[in-house]
């Protein structure tokens, strides 16, 4: 349907059809890429949480704060 349609642009309507097709194709490809990356990003969430907790504990102890769970949180 859209094969070599850019060579057949004769008026403004044809131009808008081609532009709309490119926009839709880009939007669909972007959504597909987001869906394929999302599971990989979700796998990394526990690792990020562990890193944040370990870093917080190390820095908290290096600063010499009082070890109390209420002050840590």
Tab-separated table of C-alpha atoms in Angstrom:
chain	number	residue	atom	x	y	z
A	1	UNK	CA	0.000	0.000	0.000
A	2	UNK	CA	2.830	2.415	0.828
A	3	UNK	CA	5.472	0.922	-1.447
A	4	UNK	CA	7.321	3.771	-3.238
A	5	UNK	CA	4.506	6.181	-2.471
A	6	UNK	CA	6.989	9.034	-1.961
A	7	UNK	CA	7.649	9.096	-5.697
A	8	UNK	CA	3.925	9.653	-6.344
A	9	UNK	CA	3.405	12.805	-4.238
A	10	UNK	CA	1.322	15.179	-6.326
A	11	UNK	CA	-0.586	17.261	-3.794
A	12	UNK	CA	-0.730	18.163	-0.120
A	13	UNK	CA	-2.959	15.197	0.741
A	14	UNK	CA	-0.374	12.732	-0.571
A	15	UNK	CA	2.342	14.464	1.437
A	16	UNK	CA	0.283	14.275	4.636
A	17	UNK	CA	-0.454	10.593	3.979
A	18	UNK	CA	3.263	9.807	3.730
A	19	UNK	CA	4.068	11.932	6.786
A	20	UNK	CA	1.303	10.247	8.786
A	21	UNK	CA	2.546	6.826	7.772
A	22	UNK	CA	6.104	7.650	8.872
A	23	UNK	CA	4.813	9.029	12.191
A	24	UNK	CA	2.693	5.931	12.821
A	25	UNK	CA	5.519	3.561	11.897
A	26	UNK	CA	7.916	5.397	14.221
A	27	UNK	CA	5.376	5.340	17.041
A	28	UNK	CA	4.748	1.606	16.649
A	29	UNK	CA	8.469	0.793	16.514
A	30	UNK	CA	9.056	2.929	19.615
A	31	UNK	CA	6.283	1.150	21.521
A	32	UNK	CA	7.657	-2.232	20.464
A	33	UNK	CA	11.143	-1.292	21.647
A	34	UNK	CA	9.772	-0.091	24.995
A	35	UNK	CA	7.923	-3.373	25.463
A	36	UNK	CA	11.037	-5.394	24.704
A	37	UNK	CA	13.236	-3.408	27.124
A	38	UNK	CA	10.784	-3.334	30.036
A	39	UNK	CA	11.397	-6.920	31.269
A	40	UNK	CA	15.146	-6.300	31.293
A	41	UNK	CA	14.713	-3.131	33.328
A	42	UNK	CA	12.410	-4.892	35.800
A	43	UNK	CA	15.043	-7.567	36.416
A	44	UNK	CA	17.503	-4.880	37.546
A	45	UNK	CA	15.198	-3.331	40.189
A	46	UNK	CA	16.202	-5.693	43.039
A	47	UNK	CA	19.889	-5.171	42.247
A	48	UNK	CA	19.445	-1.402	42.371
A	49	UNK	CA	17.672	-1.639	45.719
A	50	UNK	CA	20.429	-3.832	47.171
A	51	UNK	CA	23.106	-1.437	45.923
A	52	UNK	CA	21.316	1.540	47.475
A	53	UNK	CA	20.940	-0.209	50.838
A	54	UNK	CA	24.563	-1.382	50.931
A	55	UNK	CA	25.815	2.064	49.932
A	56	UNK	CA	23.600	3.682	52.578
A	57	UNK	CA	24.888	1.352	55.292
A	58	UNK	CA	28.523	1.946	54.336
A	59	UNK	CA	28.189	5.726	54.218
A	60	UNK	CA	26.097	5.783	57.414
A	61	UNK	CA	28.738	3.851	59.302
A	62	UNK	CA	31.600	5.912	57.846
A	63	UNK	CA	29.999	9.128	59.079
A	64	UNK	CA	29.733	7.725	62.591
A	65	UNK	CA	26.028	8.232	63.092
A	66	UNK	CA	24.199	6.483	65.907
A	67	UNK	CA	22.962	3.030	64.861
A	68	UNK	CA	19.218	3.383	65.215
A	69	UNK	CA	16.771	2.109	62.611
A	70	UNK	CA	14.571	5.188	62.985
A	71	UNK	CA	17.483	7.499	62.183
A	72	UNK	CA	18.611	5.338	59.287
A	73	UNK	CA	15.229	5.443	57.592
